[in-house]
Short mmCIF file of C-alpha atoms in Angstrom, two decimals:
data_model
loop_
_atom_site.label_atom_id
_atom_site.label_comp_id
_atom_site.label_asym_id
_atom_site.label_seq_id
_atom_site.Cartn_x
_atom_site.Cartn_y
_atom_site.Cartn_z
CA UNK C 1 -22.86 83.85 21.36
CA UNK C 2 -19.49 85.65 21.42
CA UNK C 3 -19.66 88.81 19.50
CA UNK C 4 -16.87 88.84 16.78
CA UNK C 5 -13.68 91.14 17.36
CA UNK C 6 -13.19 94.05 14.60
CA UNK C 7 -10.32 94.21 12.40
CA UNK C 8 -8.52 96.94 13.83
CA UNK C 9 -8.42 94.89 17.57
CA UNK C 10 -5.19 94.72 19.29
CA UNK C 11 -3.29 91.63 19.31
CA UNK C 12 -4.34 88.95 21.82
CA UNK C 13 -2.15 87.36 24.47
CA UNK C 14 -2.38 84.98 26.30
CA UNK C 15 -1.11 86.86 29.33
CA UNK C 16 0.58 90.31 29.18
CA UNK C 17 3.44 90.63 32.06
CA UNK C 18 3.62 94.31 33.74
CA UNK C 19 7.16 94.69 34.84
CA UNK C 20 10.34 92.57 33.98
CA UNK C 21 12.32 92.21 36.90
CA UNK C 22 13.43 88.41 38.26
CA UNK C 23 9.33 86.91 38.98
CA UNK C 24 8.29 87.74 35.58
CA UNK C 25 11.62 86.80 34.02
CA UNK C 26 11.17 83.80 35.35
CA UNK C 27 7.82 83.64 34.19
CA UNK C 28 9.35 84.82 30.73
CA UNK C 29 12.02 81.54 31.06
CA UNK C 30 8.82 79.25 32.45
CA UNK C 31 6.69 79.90 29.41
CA UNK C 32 9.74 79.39 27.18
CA UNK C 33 10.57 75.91 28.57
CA UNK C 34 6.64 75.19 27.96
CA UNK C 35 6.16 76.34 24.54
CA UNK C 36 9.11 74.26 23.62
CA UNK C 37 8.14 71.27 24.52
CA UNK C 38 3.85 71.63 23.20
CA UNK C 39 2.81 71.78 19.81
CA UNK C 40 2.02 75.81 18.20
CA UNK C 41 -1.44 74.66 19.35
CA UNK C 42 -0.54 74.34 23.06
CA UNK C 43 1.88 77.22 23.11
CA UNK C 44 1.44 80.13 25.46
CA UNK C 45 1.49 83.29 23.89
CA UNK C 46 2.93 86.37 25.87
CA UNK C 47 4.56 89.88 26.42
CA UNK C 48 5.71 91.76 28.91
CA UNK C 49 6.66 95.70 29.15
CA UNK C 50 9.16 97.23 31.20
CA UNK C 51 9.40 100.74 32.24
CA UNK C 52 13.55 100.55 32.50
CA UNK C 53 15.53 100.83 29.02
CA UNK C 54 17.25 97.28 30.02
CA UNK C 55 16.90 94.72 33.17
CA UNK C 56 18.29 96.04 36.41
CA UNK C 57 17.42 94.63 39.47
CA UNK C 58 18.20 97.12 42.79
CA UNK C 59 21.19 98.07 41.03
CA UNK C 60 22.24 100.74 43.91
CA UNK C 61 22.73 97.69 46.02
CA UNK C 62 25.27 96.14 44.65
CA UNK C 63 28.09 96.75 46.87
CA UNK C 64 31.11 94.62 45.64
CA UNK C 65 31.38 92.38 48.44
CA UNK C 66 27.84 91.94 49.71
CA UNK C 67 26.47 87.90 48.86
CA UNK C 68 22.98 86.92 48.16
CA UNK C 69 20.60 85.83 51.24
CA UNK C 70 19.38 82.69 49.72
CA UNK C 71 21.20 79.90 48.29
CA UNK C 72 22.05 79.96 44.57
CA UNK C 73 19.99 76.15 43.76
CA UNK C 74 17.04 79.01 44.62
CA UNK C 75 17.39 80.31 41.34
CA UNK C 76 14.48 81.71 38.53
CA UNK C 77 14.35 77.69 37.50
CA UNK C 78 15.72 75.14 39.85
CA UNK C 79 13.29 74.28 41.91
CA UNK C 80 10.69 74.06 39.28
CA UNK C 81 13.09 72.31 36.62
CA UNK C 82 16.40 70.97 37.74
CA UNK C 83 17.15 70.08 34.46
CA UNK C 84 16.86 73.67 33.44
CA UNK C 85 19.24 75.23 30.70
CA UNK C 86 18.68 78.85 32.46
CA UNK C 87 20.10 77.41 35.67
CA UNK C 88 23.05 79.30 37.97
CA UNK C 89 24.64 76.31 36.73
CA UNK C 90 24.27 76.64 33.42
CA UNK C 91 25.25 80.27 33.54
CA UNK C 92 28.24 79.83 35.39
CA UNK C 93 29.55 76.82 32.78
CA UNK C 94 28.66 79.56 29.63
CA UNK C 95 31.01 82.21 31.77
CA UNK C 96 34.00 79.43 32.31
CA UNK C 97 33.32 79.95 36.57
CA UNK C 98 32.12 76.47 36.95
CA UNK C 99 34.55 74.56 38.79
CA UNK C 100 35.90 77.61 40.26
CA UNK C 101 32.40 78.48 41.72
CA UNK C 102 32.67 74.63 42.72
CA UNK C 103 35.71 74.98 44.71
CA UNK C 104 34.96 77.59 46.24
CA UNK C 105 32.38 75.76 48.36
CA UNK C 106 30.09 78.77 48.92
CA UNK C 107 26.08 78.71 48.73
CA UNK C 108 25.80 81.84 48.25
CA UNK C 109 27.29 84.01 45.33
CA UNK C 110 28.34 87.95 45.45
CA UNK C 111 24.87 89.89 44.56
CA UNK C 112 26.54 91.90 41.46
CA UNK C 113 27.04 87.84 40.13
CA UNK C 114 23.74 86.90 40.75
CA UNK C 115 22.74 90.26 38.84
CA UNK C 116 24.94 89.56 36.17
CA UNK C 117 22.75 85.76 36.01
CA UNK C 118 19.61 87.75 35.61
CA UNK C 119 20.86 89.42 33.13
CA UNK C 120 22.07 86.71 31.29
CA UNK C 121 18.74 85.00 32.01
CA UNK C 122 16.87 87.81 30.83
CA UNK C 123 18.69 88.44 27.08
CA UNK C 124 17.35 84.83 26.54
CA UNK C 125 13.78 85.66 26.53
CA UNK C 126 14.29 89.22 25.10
CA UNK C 127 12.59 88.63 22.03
CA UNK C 128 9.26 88.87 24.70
CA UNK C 129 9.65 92.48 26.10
CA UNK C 130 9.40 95.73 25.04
CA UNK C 131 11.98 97.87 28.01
CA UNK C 132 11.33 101.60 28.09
CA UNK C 133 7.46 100.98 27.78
CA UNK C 134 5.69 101.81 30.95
CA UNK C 135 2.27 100.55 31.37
CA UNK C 136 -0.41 104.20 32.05
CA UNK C 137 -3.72 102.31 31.69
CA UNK C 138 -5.62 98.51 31.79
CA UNK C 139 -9.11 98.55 30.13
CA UNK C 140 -10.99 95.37 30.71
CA UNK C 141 -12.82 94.33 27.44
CA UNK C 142 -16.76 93.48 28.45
CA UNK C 143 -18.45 90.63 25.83
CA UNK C 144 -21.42 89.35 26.49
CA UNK C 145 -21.62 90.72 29.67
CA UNK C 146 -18.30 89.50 31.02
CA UNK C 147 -14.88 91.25 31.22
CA UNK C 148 -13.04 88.70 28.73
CA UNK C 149 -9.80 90.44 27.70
CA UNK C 150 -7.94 93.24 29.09
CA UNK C 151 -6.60 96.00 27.11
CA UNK C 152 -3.01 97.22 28.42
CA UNK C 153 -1.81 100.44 27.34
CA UNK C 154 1.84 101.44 27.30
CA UNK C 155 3.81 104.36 26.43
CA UNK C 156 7.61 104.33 25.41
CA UNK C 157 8.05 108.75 24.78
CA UNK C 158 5.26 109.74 22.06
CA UNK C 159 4.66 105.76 21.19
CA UNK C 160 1.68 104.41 22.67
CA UNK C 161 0.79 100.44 21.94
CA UNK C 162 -2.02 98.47 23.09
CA UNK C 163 -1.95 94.95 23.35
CA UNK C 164 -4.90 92.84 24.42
CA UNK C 165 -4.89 89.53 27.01
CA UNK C 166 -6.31 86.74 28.48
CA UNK C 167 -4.64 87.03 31.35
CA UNK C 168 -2.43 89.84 33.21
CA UNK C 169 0.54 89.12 35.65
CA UNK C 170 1.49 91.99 37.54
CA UNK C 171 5.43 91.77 39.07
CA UNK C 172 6.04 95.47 39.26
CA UNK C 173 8.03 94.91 42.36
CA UNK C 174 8.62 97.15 45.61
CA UNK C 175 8.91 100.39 45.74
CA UNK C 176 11.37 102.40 48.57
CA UNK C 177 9.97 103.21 51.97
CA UNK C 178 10.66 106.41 53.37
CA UNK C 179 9.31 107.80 56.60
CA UNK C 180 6.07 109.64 56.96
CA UNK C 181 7.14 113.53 55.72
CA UNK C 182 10.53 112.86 54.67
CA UNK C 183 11.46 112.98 51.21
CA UNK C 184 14.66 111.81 49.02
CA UNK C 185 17.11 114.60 48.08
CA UNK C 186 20.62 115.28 47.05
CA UNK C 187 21.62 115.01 50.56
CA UNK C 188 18.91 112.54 51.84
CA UNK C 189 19.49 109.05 49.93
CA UNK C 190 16.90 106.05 50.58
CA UNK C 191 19.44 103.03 50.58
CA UNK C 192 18.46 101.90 47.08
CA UNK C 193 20.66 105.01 45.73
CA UNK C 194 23.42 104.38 47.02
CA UNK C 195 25.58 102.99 44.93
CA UNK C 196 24.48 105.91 42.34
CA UNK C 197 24.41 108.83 44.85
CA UNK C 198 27.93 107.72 45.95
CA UNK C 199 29.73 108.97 43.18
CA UNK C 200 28.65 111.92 43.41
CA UNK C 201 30.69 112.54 46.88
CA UNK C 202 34.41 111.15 45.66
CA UNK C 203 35.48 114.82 45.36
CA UNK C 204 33.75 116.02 48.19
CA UNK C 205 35.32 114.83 50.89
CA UNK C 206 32.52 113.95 53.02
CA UNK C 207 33.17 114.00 56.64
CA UNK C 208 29.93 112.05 58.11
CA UNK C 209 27.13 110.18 57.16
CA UNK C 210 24.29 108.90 59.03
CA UNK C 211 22.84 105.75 58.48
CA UNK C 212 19.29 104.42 59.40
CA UNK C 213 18.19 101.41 60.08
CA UNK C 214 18.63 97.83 61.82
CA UNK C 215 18.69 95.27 59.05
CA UNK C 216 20.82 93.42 56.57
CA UNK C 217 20.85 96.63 54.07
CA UNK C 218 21.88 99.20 56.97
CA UNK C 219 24.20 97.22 57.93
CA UNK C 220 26.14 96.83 53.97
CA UNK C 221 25.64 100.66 53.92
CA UNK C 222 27.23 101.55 57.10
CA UNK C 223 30.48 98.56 56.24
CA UNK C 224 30.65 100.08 52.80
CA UNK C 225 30.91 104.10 53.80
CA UNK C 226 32.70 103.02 56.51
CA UNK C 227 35.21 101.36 54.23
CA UNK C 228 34.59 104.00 51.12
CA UNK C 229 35.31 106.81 52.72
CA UNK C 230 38.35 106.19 55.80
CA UNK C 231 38.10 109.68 56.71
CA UNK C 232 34.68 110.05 57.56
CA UNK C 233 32.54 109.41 60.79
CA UNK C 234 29.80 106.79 59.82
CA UNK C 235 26.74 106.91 62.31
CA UNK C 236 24.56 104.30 62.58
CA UNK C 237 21.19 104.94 64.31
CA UNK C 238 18.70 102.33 65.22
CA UNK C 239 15.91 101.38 67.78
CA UNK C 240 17.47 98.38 69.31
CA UNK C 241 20.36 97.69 71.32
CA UNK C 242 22.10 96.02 68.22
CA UNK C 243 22.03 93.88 64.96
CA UNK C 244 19.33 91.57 65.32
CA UNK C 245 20.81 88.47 63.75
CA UNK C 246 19.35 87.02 60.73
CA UNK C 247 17.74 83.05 61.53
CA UNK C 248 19.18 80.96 58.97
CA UNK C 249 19.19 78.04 60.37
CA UNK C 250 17.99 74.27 59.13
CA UNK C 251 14.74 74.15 60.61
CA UNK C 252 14.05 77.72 60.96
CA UNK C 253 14.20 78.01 57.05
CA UNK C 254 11.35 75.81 56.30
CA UNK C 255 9.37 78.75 56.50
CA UNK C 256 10.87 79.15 52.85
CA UNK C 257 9.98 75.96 51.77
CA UNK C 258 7.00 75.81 48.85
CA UNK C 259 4.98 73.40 51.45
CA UNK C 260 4.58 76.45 53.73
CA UNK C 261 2.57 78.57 51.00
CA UNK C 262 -0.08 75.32 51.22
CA UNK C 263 0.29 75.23 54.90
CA UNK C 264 0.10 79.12 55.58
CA UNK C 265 -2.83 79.53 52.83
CA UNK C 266 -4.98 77.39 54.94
CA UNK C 267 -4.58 78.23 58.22
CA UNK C 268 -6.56 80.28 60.24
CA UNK C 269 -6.05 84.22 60.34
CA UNK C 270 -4.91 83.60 63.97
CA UNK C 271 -2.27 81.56 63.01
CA UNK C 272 -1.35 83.22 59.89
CA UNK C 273 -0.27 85.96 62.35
CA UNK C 274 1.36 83.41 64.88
CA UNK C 275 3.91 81.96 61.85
CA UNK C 276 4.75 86.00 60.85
CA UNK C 277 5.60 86.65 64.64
CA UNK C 278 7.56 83.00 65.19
CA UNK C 279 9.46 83.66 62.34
CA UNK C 280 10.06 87.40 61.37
CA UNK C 281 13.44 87.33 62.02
CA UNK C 282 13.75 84.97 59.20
CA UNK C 283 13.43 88.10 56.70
CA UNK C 284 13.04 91.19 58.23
CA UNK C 285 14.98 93.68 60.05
CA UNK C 286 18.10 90.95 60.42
CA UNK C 287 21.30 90.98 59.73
CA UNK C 288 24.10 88.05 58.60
CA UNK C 289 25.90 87.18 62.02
CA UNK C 290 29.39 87.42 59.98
CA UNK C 291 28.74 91.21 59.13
CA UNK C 292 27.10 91.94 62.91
CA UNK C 293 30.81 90.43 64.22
CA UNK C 294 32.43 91.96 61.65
CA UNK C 295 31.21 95.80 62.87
CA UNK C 296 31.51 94.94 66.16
CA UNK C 297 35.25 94.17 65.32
CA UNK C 298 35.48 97.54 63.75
CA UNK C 299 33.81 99.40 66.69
CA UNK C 300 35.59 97.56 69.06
CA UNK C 301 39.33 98.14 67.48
CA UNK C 302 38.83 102.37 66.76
CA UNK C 303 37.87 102.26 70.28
CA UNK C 304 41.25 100.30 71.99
CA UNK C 305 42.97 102.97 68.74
CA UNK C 306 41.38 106.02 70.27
CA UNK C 307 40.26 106.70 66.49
CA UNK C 308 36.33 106.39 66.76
CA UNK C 309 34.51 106.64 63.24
CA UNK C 310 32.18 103.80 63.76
CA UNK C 311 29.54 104.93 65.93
CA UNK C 312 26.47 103.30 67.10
CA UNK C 313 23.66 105.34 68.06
CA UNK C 314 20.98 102.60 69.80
CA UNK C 315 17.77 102.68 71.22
CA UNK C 316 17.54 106.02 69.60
CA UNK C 317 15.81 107.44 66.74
CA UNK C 318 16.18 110.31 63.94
CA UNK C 319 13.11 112.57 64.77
CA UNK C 320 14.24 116.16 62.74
CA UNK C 321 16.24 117.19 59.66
CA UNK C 322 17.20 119.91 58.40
CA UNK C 323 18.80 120.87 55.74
CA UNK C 324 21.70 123.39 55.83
CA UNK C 325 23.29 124.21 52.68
CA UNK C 326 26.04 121.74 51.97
CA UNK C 327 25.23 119.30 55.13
CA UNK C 328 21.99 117.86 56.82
CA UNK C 329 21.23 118.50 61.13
CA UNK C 330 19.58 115.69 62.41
CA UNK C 331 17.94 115.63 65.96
CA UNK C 332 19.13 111.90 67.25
CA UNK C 333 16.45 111.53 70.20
CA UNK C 334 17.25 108.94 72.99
CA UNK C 335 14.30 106.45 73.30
CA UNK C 336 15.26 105.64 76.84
CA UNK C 337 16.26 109.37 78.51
CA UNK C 338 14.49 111.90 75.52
CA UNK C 339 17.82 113.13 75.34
CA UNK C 340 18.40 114.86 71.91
CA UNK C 341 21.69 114.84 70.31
CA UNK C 342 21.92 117.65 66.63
CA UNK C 343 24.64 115.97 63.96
CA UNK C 344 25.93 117.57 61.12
CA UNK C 345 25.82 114.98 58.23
CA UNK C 346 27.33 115.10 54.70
CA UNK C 347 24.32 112.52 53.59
CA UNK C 348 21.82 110.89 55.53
CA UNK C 349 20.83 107.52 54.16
CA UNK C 350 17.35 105.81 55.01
CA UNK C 351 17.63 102.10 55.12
CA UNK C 352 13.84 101.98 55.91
CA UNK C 353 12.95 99.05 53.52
CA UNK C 354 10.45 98.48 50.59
CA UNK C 355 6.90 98.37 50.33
CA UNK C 356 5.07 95.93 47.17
CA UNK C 357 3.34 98.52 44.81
CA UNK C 358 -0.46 98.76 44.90
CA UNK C 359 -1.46 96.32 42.42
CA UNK C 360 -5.11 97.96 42.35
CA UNK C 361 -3.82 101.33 41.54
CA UNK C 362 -2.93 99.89 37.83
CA UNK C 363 -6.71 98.26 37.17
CA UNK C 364 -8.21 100.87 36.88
CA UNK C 365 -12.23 100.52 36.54
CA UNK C 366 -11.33 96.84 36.64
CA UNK C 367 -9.92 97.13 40.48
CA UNK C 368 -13.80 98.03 41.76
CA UNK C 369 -14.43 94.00 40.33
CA UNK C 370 -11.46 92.88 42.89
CA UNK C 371 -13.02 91.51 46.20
CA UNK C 372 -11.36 92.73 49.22
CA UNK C 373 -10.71 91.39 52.45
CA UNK C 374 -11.97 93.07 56.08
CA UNK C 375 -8.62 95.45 56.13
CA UNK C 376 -8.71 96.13 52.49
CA UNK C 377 -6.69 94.17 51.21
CA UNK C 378 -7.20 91.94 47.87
CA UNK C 379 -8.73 88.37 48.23
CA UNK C 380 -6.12 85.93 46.58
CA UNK C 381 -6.49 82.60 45.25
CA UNK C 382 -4.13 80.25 46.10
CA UNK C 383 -2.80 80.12 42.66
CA UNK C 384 -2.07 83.60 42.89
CA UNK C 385 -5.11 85.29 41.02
CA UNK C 386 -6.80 87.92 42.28
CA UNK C 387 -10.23 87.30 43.13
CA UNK C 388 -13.02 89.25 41.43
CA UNK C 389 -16.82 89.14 40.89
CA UNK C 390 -18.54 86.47 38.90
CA UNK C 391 -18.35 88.38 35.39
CA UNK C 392 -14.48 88.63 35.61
CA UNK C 393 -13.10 85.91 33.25
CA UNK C 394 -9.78 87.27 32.81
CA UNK C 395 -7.05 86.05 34.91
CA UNK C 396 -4.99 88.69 37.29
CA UNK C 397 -2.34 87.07 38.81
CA UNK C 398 -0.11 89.15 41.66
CA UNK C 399 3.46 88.07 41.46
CA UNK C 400 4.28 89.77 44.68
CA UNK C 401 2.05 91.59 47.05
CA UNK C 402 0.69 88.45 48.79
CA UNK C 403 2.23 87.91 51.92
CA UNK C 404 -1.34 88.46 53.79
CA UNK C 405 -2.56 85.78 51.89
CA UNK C 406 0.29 83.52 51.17
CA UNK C 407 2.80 83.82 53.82
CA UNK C 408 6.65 85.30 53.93
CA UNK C 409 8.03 83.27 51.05
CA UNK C 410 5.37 83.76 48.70
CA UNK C 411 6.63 86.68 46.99
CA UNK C 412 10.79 86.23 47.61
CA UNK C 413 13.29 85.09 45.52
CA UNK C 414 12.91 81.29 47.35
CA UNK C 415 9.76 80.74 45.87
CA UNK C 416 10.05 82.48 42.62
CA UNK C 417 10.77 79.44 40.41
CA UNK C 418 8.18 77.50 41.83
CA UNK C 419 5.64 80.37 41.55
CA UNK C 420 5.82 80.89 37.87
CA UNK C 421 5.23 77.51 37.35
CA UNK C 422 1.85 77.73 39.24
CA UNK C 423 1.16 80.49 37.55
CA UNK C 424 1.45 78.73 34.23
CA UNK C 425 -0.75 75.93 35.44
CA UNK C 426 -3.59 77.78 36.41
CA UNK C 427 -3.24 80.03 33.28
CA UNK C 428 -3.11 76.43 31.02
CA UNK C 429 -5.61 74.96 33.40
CA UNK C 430 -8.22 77.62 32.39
CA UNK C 431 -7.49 78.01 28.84
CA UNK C 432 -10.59 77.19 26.96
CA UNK C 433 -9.53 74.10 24.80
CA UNK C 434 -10.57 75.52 21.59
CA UNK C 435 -10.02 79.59 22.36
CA UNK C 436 -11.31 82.04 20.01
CA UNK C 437 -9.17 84.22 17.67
CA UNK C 438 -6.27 81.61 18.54
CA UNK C 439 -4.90 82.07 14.92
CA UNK C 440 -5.40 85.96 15.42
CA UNK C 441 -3.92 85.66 18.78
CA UNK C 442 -0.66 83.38 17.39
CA UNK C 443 -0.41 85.42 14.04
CA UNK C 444 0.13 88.75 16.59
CA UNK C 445 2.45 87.96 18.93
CA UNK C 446 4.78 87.05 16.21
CA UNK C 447 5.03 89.97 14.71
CA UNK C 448 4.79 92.61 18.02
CA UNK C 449 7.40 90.48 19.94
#
C-alpha cells in the first residue's frame, strides 16, 4: 500500500518542464489545447522553470535579413493541430501581416519574425512558468520501493522552490561548441554572440575579423560583418573548397517528415548510420544556395574592383591564437601545403555549432537508474522517455538529445509540434486512472502557477 504524503510535501505535477525555449513551449501550448477540451478530472497539470528572465530563443542570431530554414506551416502547432489558435497564422492575423505575409508568397519568414511568434506564443501560456528560476537539483521520491515522483529544485537569487512530478521533460536546449582549448573572450566570440558582442565594436573601428566555419551560420556572420562594417577585411576560413549547399529539395526533405522518426527508430544501427551519411547535408554544415551565390558575387566583384575585403581562406584551418592586446594573431595553416599564414584580427568569431546539453548531468542519483547504450549514450523509448530500471515509475522524457535514437528530425524545429503531442500521449497514456493526491496535485498548481 502507498504510504501517505506529509503535509508539508511539495505540490504535485503532473510533469515539471526544465527549460522554456520553443519544444517545451510547445509542450506548454499542447497541454493548453488538451486541458481545454477534458473535464478538471482529465486535465494535465504542469510547470515549467526557465533560467532566462523572459523567452529568448538564440537571440545573437538574429541578423535582420537572415529567414528561417524550415517552412513556417512547421510551426510549435501545425502539424499536430491545424486548427490551432497559436498558429503562424493566427499570429500574423493578431499583428495585421496576414495578407501581406500572403502576398508575399514566401515559405519562409525573417528569423527575428519567427522570434517575435515565439514570443507571442509563449505570453499565452505564461501563467505556467516561473523565468529566472534555474533548476540546481532533481531528487527522485522512492515509495514502496519505487522512484514515484521527482522532486525538482530551483533557485531564482536567495528563493529556492521545490515542486514535485509525475513526470519530467527536459528541453534545456544546445549549448555552443567551441574547439578543444579555446575559450570565448572579449575578442573571441562563438557565433551565438554576435549580435550582442557587435555593439560593442561601432566605435572601434574594427579593421578585420575572422570568421570560422562552413555552414549556414558562418556564412550570415561573414554577409553581415561584411555588410556591418564596409571598411573592414572579413576572412572566412574553412576546411573545404567552398559552401557546401544546403539539400532542400522535395524528396530529399522527407528525412524531416514525422514517418522517418518510425522508420529511423526501427532500423538497424547499420542503417541508422547509412540515413545520417545519405542525408547530412540536409542539416549540417550547409548553406542556402542564394547566400553561397550571393558571396560569391561579392568575392567575385572586389576582385574585377581591385578592392578585396571578402576573403576566402579554404582547405585551411585556424590552428593558434593569440591574443595581443587590442587584436587576436591567428596561425591560418594550409591543409594541402602546411603552409602557415599569422592574421591580425579585431574579433575572431567561431561558427563551430551546438552541442544538446547532457540530460544525465541534471538527474542526479536518478541518472545511475538510466540504461545506457554500448557508447554511453541513453536508451530512448520511442515516445521519447528515457529508459530506466524496473523501479523507475516516473516518466523522463528528452525533448532534444535524441538523434542516436530517433534520427535528424527528432529534435528540430520540423518535428517539434508533432513531438509534444507524443509526449502528451504517452504521459496521458500512463496516467493511473484514479491517481493519488489528484485533489492535492490540482489544488497546487493553482496556486504556484
Amino acid at each position: 500500500m502507498s504510504q501517505a504524503l506529509p503535509d508539508d510535501a511539495p505540490p504535485i505535477h503532473d510533469l515539471i518542464g526544465i527549460g522554456f525555449g520553443p519544444s517545451n513551449v510547445a509542450m506548454a501550448l499542447a497541454l493548453s489545447e488538451h486541458n481545454a477540451g477534458v473535464g478538471r478530472q482529465g486535465a494535465v497539470t504542469a510547470h515549467f522553470f526557465e533560467r532566462q528572465p523572459c523567452f529568448g530563443w538564440h537571440r545573437g542570431m538574429l541578423i535582420d535579413d537572415a529567414t528561417m530554414q524550415v517552412s513556417f506551416l512547421k510551426d510549435l502547432v501545425t502539424l499536430r493541430n491545424p486548427a490551432s489558435e497559436y498558429s503562424f497564422l493566427c499570429y500574423l492575423r493578431s499583428k495585421g501581416r496576414l495578407i501581406d505575409f500572403v502576398n508575399h508568397k514566401n515559405l519562409f519568414p525573417l528569423r527575428v519574425e519567427f522570434h517575435d511568434y515565439l514570443e507571442w506564443a509563449a505570453a499565452k501560456v505564461d501563467d505556467m512558468v516561473s523565468y529566472g528560476h534555474e533548476v540546481v537539483a532533481v531528487t527522485p521520491v522512492v515509495r514502496d520501493g519505487t522512484v514515484e515522483y521527482v522532486d525538482v529544485t530551483a533557485r531564482s537569487g536567495d528563493e529556492t522552490v521545490v515542486h514535485r512530478a509525475r513526470n519530467l521533460v527536459i528541453g534545456t536546449g544546445l549549448r555552443p561548441r567551441m574547439p578543444d582549448g579555446v575559450e570565448r573572450g572579449e575578442r573571441i566570440w562563438h557565433n551565438s554572440d554576435l549580435l550582442t558582442k557587435v555593439e560593442t565594436l561601432d566605435s572601434a573601428a574594427p579593421t578585420r575579423f575572422i570568421v570560422v566555419g562552413a555552414g549556414q551560420s558562418a556564412a550570415e556572420n561573414v554577409a553581415f560583418l561584411h555588410r556591418r562594417f564596409p571598411e573592414a577585411e572579413v576572412c572566412a576560413v574553412f576546411s573545404r573548397y567552398g559552401y557546401s549547399p544546403a539539400d532542400d529539395s522535395s524528396f530529399a526533405n522527407r528525412i524531416f517528415d514525422p514517418a522517418a522518426v518510425d522508420e529511423y527508430y526501427t532500423a538497424p544501427d547499420a542503417i541508422k548510420r547509412k540515413l545520417m551519411g545519405y542525408h547530412g547535408n540536409t542539416n549540417y554544415a550547409v548553406v542556402d544556395i542564394d547566400l553561397i551565390d550571393d558571396l560569391y558575387r561579392q568575392s567575385y566583384q572586389e576582385k574585377v574592383l581591385g578592392t578585396e575585403r571578402l576573403r576566402f581562406l579554404n582547405v585551411s584551418r585556424l590552428t593558434s591564437l593569440e591574443e595581443t592586446g587590442d587584436k587576436v594573431r591567428a596561425t591560418i595553416t594550409s591543409l594541402v601545403t602546411s603552409e602557415q599564414t599569422t592574421l591580425d584580427a579585431d574579433v575572431v568569431v567561431y561558427a563551430t555549432g551546438y552541442r544538446p546539453a547532457d540530460p544525465l548531468r541534471l538527474l542526479g542519483d536518478l541518472a545511475t537508474r538510466c540504461v545506457l547504450d554500448q557508447r554511453g549514450l541513453p536508451r530512448v523509448r520511442r515516445d521519447y522517455r528515457l529508459a530506466t530500471d524496473a523501479e523507475v515509475r516516473c516518466g523522463i522524457y528528452l525533448q532534444g538529445g535524441t538523434e542516436h535514437t530517433h534520427g535528424i528530425t527528432s529534435s528540430l524545429l520540423s518535428n517539434t509540434a508533432i513531438r509534444v503531442g507524443e509526449i502528451l500521449d504517452s504521459i496521458t497514456g500512463r496516467r493511473p486512472i484514479a491517481a493519488p493526491d489528484r485533489a492535492e496535485a490540482a489544488q497546487g498548481a493553482a496556486s504556484h502557477s
